[in-house]
Coordinates of C-alpha atoms in Angstrom, one line a residue:
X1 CA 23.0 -41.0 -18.3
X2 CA 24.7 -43.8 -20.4
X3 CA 21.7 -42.5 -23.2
X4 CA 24.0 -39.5 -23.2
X5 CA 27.3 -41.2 -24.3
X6 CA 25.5 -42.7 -27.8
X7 CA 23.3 -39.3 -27.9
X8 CA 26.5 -36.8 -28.5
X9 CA 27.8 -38.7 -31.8
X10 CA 24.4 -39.9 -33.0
X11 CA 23.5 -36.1 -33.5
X12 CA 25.5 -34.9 -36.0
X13 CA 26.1 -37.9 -37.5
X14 CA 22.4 -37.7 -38.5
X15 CA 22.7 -33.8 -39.2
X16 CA 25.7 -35.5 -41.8
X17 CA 23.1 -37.5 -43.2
X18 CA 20.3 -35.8 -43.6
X19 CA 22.5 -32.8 -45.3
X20 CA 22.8 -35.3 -47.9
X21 CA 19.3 -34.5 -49.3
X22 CA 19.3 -30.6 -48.9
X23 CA 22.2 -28.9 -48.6
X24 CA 21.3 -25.7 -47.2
X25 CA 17.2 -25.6 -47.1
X26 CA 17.5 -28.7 -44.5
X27 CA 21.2 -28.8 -43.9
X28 CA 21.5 -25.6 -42.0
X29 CA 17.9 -26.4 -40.1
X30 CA 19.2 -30.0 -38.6
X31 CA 22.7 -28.6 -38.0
X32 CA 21.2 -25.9 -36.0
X33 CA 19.0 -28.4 -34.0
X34 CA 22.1 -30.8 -34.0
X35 CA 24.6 -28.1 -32.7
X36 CA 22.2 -26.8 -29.6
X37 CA 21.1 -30.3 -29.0
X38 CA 25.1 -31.4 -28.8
X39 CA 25.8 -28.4 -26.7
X40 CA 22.7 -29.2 -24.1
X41 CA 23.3 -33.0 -23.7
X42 CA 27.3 -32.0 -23.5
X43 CA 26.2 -30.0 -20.4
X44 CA 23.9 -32.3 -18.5
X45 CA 27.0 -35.0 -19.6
X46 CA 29.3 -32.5 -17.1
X47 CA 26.9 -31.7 -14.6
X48 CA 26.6 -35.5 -14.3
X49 CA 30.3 -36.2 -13.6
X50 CA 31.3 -33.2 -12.2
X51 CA 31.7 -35.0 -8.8
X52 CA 34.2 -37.5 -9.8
X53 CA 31.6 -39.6 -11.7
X54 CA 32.8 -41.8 -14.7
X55 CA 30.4 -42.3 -17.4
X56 CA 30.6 -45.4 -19.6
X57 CA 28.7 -47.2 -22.6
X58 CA 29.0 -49.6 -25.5
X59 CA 30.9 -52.0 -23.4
X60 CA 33.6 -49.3 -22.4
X61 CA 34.3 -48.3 -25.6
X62 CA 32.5 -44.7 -24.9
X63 CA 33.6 -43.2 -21.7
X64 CA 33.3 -39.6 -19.9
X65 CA 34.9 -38.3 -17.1
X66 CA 35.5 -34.9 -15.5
X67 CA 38.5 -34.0 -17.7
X68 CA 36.9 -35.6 -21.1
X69 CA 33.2 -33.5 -20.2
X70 CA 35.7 -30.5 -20.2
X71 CA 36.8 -30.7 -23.8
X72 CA 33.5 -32.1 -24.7
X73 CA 32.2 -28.4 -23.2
X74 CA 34.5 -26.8 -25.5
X75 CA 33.3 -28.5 -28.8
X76 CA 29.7 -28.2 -27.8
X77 CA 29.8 -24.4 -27.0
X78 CA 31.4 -23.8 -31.3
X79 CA 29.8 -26.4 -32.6
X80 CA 26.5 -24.3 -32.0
X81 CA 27.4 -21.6 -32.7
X82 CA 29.3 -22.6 -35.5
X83 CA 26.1 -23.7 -36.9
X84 CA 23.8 -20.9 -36.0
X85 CA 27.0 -18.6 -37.7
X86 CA 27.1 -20.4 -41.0
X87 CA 23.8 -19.9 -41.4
X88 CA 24.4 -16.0 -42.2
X89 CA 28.0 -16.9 -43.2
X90 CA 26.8 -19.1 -46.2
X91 CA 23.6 -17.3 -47.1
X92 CA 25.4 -14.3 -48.4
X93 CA 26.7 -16.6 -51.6
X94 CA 23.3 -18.2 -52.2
X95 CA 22.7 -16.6 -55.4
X96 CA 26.3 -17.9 -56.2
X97 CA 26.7 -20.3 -59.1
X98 CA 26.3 -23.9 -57.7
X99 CA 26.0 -22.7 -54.7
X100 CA 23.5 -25.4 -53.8
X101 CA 26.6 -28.3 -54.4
X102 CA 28.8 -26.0 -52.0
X103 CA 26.2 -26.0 -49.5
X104 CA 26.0 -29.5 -49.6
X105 CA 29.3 -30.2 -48.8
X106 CA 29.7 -27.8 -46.4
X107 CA 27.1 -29.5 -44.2
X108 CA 27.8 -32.6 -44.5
X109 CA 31.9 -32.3 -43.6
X110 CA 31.0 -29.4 -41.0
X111 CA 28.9 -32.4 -39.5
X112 CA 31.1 -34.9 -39.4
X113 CA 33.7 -32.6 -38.1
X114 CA 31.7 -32.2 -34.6
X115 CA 31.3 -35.7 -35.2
X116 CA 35.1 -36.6 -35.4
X117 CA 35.8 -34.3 -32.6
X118 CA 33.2 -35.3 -29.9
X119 CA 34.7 -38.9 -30.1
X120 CA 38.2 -37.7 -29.1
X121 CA 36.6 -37.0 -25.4
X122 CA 34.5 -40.3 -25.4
X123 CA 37.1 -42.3 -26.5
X124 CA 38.6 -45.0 -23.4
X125 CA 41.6 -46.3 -24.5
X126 CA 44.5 -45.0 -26.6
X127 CA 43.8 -46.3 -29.6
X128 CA 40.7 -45.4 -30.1
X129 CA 41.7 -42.2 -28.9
X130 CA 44.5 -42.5 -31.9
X131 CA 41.8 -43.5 -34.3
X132 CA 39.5 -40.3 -33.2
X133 CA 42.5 -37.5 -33.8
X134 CA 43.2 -39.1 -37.3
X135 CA 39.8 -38.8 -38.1
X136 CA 39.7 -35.2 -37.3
X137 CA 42.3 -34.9 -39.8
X138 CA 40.8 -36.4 -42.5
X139 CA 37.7 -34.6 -42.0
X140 CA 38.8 -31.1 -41.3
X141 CA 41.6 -31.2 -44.5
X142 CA 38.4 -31.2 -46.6
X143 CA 37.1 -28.7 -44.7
X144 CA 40.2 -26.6 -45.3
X145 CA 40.0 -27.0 -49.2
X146 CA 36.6 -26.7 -49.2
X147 CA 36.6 -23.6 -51.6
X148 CA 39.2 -25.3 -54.0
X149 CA 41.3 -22.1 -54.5
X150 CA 44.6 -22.7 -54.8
X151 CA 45.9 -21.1 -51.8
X152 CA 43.3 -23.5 -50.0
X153 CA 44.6 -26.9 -51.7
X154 CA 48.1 -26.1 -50.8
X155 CA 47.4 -25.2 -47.0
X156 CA 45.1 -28.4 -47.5
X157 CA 47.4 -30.4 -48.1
X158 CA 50.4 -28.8 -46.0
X159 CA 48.1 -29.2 -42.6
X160 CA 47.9 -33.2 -44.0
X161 CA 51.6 -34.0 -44.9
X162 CA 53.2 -32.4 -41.1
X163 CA 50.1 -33.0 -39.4
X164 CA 50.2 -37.4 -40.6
X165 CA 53.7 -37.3 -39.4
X166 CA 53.1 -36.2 -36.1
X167 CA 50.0 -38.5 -35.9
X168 CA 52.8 -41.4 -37.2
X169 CA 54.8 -40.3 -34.0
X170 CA 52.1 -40.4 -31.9
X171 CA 50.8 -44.0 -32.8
X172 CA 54.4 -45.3 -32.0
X173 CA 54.3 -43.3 -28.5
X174 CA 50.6 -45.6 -28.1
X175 CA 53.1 -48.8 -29.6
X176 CA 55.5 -48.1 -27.0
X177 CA 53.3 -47.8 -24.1
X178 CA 51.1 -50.6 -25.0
X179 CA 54.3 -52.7 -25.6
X180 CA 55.5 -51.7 -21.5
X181 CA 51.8 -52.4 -20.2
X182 CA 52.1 -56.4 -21.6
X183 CA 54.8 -56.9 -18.1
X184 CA 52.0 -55.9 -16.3
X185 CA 48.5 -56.5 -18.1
X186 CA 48.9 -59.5 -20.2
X187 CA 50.5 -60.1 -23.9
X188 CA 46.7 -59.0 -24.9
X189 CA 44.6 -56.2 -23.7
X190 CA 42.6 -53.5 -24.8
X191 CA 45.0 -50.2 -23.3
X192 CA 41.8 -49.0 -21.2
X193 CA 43.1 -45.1 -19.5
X194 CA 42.0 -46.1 -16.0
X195 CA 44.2 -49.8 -16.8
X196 CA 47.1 -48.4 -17.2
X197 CA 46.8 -45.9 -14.7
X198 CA 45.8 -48.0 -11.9
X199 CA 48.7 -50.2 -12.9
X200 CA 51.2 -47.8 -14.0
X201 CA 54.2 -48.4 -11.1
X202 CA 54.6 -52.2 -12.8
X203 CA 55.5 -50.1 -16.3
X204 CA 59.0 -49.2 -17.3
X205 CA 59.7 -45.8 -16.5
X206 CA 61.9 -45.4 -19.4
X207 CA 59.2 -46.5 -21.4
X208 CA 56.6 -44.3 -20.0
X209 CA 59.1 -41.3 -20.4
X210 CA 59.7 -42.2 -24.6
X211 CA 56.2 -42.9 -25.0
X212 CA 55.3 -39.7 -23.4
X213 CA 57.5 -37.5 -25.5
X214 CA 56.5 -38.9 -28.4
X215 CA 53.0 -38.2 -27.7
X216 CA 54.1 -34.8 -26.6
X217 CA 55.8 -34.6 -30.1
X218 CA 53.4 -36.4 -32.1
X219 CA 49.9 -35.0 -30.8
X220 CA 51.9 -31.7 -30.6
X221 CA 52.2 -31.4 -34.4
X222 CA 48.4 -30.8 -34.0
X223 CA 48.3 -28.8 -31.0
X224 CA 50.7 -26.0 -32.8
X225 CA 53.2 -26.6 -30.2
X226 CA 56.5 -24.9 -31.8
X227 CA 58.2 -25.9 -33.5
X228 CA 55.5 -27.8 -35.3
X229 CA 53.0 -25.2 -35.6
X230 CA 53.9 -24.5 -39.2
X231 CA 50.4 -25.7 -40.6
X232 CA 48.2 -23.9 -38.5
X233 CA 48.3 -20.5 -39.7
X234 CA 47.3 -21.1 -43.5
X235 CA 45.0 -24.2 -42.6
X236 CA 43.4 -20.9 -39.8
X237 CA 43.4 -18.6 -42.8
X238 CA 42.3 -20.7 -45.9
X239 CA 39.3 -22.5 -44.1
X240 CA 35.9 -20.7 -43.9
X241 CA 35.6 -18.8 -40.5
X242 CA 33.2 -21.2 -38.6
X243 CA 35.6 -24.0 -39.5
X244 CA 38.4 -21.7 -38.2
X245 CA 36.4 -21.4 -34.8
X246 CA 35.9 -24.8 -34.6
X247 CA 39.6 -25.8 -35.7
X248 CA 41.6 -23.3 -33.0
X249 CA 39.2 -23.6 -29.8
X250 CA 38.1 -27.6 -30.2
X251 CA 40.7 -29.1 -32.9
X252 CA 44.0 -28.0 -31.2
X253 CA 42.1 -28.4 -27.7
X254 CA 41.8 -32.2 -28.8
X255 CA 45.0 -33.1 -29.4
X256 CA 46.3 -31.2 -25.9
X257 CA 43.7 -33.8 -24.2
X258 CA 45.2 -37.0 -25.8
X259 CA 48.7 -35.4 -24.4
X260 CA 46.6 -34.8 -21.2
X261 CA 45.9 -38.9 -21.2
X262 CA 49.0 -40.1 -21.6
X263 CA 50.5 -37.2 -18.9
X264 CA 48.4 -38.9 -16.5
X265 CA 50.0 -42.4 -16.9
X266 CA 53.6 -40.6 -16.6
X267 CA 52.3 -39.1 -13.4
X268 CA 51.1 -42.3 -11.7
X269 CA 54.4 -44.1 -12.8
X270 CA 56.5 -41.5 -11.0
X271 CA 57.2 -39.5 -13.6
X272 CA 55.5 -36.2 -13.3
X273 CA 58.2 -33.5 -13.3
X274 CA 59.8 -35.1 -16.1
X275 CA 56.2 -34.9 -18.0
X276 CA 56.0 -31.4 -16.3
X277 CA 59.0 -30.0 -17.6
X278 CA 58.1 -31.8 -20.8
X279 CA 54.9 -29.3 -21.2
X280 CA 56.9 -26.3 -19.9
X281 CA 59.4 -26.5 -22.5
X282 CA 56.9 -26.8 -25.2
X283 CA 54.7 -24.2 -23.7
X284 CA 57.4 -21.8 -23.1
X285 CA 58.5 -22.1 -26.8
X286 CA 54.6 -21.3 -28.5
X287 CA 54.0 -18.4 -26.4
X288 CA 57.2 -17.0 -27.2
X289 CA 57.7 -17.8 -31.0
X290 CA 53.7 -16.8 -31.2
X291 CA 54.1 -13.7 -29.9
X292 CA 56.7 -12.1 -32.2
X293 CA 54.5 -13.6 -34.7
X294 CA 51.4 -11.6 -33.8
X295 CA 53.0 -8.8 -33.9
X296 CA 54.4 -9.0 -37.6
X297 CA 50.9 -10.6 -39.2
X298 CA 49.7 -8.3 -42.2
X299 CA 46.4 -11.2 -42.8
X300 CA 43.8 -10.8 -39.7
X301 CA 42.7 -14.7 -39.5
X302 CA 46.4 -15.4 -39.8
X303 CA 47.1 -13.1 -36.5
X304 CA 44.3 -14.9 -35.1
X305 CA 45.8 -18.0 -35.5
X306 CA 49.2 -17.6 -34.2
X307 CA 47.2 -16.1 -31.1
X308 CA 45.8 -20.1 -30.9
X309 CA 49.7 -21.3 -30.5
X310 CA 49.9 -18.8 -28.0
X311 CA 47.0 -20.0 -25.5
X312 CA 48.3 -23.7 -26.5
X313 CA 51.3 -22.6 -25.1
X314 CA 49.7 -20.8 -21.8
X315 CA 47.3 -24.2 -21.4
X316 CA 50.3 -26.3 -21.1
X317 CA 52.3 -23.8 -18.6
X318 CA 49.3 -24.4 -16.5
X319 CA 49.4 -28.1 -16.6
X320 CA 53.0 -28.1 -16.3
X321 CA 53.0 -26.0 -13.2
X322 CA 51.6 -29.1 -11.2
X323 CA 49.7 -26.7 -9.0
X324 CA 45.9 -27.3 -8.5
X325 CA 45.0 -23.8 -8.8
X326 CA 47.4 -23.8 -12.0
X327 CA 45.8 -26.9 -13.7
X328 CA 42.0 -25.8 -12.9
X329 CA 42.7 -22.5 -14.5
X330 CA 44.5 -24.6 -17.4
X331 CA 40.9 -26.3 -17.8
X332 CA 39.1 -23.4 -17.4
X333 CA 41.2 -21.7 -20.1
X334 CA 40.2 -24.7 -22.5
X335 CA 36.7 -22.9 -22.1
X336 CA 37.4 -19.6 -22.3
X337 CA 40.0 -19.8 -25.0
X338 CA 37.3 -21.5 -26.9
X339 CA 34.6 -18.7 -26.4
X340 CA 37.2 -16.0 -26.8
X341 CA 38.6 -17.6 -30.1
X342 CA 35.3 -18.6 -31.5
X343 CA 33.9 -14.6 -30.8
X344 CA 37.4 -14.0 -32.6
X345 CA 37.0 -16.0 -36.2
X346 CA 33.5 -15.4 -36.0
X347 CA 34.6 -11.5 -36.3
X348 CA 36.4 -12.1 -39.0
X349 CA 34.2 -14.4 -41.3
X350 CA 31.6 -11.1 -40.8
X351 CA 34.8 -8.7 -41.8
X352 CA 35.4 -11.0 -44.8
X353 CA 31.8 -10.6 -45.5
X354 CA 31.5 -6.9 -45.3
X355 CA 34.8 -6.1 -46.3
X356 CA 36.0 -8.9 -48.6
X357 CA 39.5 -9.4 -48.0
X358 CA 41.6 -10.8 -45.4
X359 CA 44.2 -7.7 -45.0
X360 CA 44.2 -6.2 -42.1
X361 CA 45.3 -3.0 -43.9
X362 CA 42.6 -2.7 -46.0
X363 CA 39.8 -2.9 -43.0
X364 CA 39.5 0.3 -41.4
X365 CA 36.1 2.0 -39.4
X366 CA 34.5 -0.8 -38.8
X367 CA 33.6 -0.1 -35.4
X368 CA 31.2 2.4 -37.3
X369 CA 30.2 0.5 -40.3
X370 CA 29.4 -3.0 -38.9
X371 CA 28.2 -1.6 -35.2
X372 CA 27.7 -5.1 -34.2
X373 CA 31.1 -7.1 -35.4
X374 CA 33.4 -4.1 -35.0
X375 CA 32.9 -3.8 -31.4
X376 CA 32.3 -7.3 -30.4
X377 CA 35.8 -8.4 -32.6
X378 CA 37.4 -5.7 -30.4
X379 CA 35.8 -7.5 -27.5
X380 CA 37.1 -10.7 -28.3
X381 CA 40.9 -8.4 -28.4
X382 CA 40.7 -7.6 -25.2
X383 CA 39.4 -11.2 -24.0
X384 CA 42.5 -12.8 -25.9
X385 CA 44.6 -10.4 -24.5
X386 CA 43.2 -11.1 -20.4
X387 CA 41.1 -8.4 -20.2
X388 CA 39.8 -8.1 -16.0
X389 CA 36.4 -9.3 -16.1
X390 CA 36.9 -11.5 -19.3
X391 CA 36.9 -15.5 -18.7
X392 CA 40.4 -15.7 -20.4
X393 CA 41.4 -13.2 -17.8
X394 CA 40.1 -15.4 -15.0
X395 CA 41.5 -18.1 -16.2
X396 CA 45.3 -16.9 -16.6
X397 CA 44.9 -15.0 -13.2
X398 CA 44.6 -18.9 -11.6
X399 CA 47.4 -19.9 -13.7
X400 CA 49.6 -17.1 -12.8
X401 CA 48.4 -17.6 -9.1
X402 CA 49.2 -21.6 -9.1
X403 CA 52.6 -20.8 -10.9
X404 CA 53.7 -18.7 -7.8
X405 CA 52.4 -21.1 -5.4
X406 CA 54.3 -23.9 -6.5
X407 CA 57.3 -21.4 -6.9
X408 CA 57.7 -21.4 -10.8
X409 CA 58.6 -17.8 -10.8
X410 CA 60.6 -18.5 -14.3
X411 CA 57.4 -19.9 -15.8
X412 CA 55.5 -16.9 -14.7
X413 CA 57.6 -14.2 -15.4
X414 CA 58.0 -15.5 -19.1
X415 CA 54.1 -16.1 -19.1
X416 CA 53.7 -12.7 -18.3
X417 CA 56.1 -11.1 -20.5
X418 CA 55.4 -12.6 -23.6
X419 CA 51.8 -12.5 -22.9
X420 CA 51.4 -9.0 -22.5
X421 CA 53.8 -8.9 -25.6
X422 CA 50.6 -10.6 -27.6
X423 CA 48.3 -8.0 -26.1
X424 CA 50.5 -5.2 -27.8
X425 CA 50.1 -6.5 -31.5
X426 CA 46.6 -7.8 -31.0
X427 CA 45.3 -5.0 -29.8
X428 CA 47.3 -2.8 -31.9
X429 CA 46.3 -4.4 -35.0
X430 CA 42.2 -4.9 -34.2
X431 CA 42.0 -1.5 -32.8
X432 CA 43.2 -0.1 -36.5
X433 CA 40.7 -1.7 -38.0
X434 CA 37.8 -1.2 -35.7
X435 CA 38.8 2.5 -35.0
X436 CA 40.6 4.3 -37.4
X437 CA 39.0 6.5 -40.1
X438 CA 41.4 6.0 -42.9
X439 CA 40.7 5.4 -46.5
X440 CA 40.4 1.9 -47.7
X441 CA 43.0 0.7 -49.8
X442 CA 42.3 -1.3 -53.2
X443 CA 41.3 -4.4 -52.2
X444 CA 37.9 -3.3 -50.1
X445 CA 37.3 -0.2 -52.3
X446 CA 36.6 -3.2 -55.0
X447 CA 34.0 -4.9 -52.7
X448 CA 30.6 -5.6 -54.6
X449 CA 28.8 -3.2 -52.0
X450 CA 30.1 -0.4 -49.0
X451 CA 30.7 -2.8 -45.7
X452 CA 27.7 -3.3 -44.0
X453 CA 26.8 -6.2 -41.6
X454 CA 25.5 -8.9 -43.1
X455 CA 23.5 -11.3 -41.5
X456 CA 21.9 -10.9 -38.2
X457 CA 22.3 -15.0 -38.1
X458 CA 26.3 -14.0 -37.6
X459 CA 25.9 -11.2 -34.7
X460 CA 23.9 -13.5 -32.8
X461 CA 26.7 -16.0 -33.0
X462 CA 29.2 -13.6 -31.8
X463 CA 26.4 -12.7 -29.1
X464 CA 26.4 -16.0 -27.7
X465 CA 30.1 -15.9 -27.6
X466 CA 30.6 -12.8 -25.9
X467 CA 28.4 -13.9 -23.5
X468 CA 30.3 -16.8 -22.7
X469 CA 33.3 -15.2 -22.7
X470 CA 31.9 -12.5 -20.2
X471 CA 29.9 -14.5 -17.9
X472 CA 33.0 -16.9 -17.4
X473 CA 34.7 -14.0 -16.3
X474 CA 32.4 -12.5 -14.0
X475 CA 31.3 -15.9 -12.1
X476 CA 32.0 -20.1 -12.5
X477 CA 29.0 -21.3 -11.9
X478 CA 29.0 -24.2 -9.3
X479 CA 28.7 -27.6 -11.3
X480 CA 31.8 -25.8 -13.4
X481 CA 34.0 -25.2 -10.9
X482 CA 33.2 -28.9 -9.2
X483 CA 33.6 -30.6 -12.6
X484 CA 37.6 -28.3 -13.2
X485 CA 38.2 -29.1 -9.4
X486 CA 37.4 -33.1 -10.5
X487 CA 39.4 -32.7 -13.6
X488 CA 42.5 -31.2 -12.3
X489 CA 42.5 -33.6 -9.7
X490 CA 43.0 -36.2 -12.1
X491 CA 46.2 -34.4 -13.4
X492 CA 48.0 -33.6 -9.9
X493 CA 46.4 -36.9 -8.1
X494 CA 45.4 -39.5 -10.6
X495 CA 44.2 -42.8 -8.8
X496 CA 46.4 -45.5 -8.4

């Protein structure tokens, strides 16, 4: 399966290239192809490790394991549908002056984006896995200002200036560590995971401890974590809704899994509930702040958004918890966060379409004039929220369950508090505008035509979705629930 390892880059890198030629005639055809292929291969890649298995190629510099093919899962899934979305997304501006040019670019960064963000996971040492993140930055910031307005450039540039300090932070937590691992691994080596794992009782646990927090710190400027979230809302808002997908279920999910890496070397050195508590804090913090601020959020991809720092927040409960149960569900919620989100911005790219604008004020009845996208964005609602029978549901319920069985009844409690605080304002503010009758205000009454669903290229993006999100939540298919068992195993038992 090592053919797999050069296979997951390879494909969108020559989607990226081929772009080049035809923007959106033979753009969107090989990103289409690219996306399912990615999404295919990144599932026989899980089903191949989902036993424990460790994956390598190009000499160890690619690598896969259970926890990586998780994450790897999660960009697959929205980078196909991302690409069978922007079909429908982009086609209602094809008549729009250079257009073609737009297309162009869109394709070609949209490409290099999965690109970026598939190396994260198949990274094997920390600086690669350093070099990866940045990239995603670089990548995705052009992505943000892609339609050069002006509130674009400035969230553009706001998501690079905090987001390049953390990434500072979090080189000199990979300094740090690699500087502790010369008393045990030579004055020169490559800072392999499994290395430093395996020899992670000769590091300095003060050492590991700084290095860990300032990954925690550092990465966590790109996760949202509060108090560094302050980026993610208008980078969410400004970017083009399939970028948004992509950006809150695989972007943040990313950066959590380079904290992930260098939680498992605090583990192994004997530092776990430090790093635990670590995670709690943070996650205590986001899905607190995050909930007040769904409640209060007048711009619907901007709600959406602060929803992300929320599920960041529940992800690293889970981990912090310790508890297998609590850490699989954690994994799991990767998934399901990603299909929930991606049903989400998908949602609302097709209510900026129909309605154009981004107030949630000035969206009302779409539940009757866009059949398909009013009911599924209220779908996705309810999944965000832990709807029974929704994967984000299942996946909370584990993490609630684990949190009790390793007697983290604070955690919990707060968990469940401030989590069905989120379910008031999401659902509160979606159900206005999928439900209620009233008369639109200025902004839609000047659309160009009455809101109508657009593209049938866009519901069957939000299909797929949806059906990920519900068939999560009904049953975990076998090689899934191996491959979360393998991955949290990793987390509470990491080999020494």
């Amino acid at each position: 399966m090592s053919w797999a390892l050069y296979t997951l880059p390879a494909l969108p890198l020559l989607a990226a290239l081929l772009s080049l030629g035809d923007g959106w005639i033979l753009g969107r055809a090989v990103t289409l192809l690219a996306g399912v292929a990615t999404l295919a291969v990144a599932i026989a890649v899980a089903i191949s490790v989902d036993h424990g298995r460790v994956l390598q190629a190009a000499g160890g510099w690619l690598r896969v394991d259970a926890l990586s093919a998780v994450f790897l899962l999660a960009t697959g899934l929205l980078y196909a549908t991302a690409a069978v979305f922007s079909i429908g997304y982009l086609g209602v501006e094809r008549r729009r002056e250079g257009f073609a040019r737009f297309a162009k670019r869109y394709y070609v960064l949209l490409n290099l984006f999965a690109l970026s963000m598939l190396l994260v996971p198949l990274a094997s040492d920390f600086g690669t896995l350093w070099v990866a993140v940045e990239l995603t930055t670089i990548v995705s910031a052009l992505l943000v200002a892609i339609d050069r307005t002006d509130a674009a450039l400035e969230a553009s540039w706001k998501y690079v200036l905090i987001v390049s300090s953390g990434l500072g932070i979090a080189l000199l937590a990979v300094i740090v560590l690699y500087a502790t691992g010369t008393h045990a691994l030579g004055g020169a080596y490559i800072p392999r995971f499994e290395r430093l794992i395996a020899h992670a009782h000769g590091l300095s646990g003060d050492a590991v401890r700084l290095a860990f927090v300032l990954a925690l710190v550092g990465f966590g400027t790109k996760v949202g974590f509060v108090p560094v979230h302050t980026w993610l809302p208008d980078a969410h808002s400004e970017a083009p809704a399939p970028v948004s997908a992509l950006l809150s279920g695989s972007l943040l999910a990313g950066a959590l899994y380079a904290i992930l890496r260098f939680f498992q070397v605090a583990a192994a050195s004997g530092n776990r509930a430090f790093a635990s508590h670590a995670l709690i804090v943070f996650g205590v913090l986001s899905l607190v702040a995050a909930s007040f601020f769904v409640l209060r959020q007048s711009n619907y991809k901007r709600l959406l958004a602060y929803s992300s720092v929320e599920h960041m927040g529940i992800i690293a409960l889970g981990i912090g918890f310790g508890a297998p149960l609590a850490v699989a569900g954690a994994l799991l919620h990767v998934i399901t966060h990603a299909s929930a989100k991606g049903l989400a911005f998908f949602g609302a790219g097709s209510l900026l379409r129909g309605y154009d604008t981004k107030e949630i004020d000035a969206v009302t009845d779409a539940g009757r004039k866009m059949p398909w996208t009013g009911p599924m964005l209220l779908a996705a609602a309810l999944a965000l929220s832990g709807l029974p029978l929704s994967g984000v549901f299942r996946s909370e319920f584990e993490i609630v369950a684990g949190g009790f069985a390793n007697a983290q009844y604070v955690g919990v409690v707060i968990l469940l508090v401030f989590a069905n605080l989120a379910f008031c304002g999401i659902i509160w503010n979606t159900g206005r505008r999928v439900l209620s009758a009233g008369a639109p205000t200025l902004a839609s009454s000047a659309a160009a035509s009455p809101p109508r669903e657009r593209s049938a290229w866009m519901v069957a993006a939000m299909l797929g979705c949806l059906f990920a999100v519900i068939a999560l939540g009904v049953h975990v298919p076998g090689d899934l629930s191996a491959l979360l068992s393998s991955a949290g195993h990793s987390l509470t038992a990491p080999p020494r």
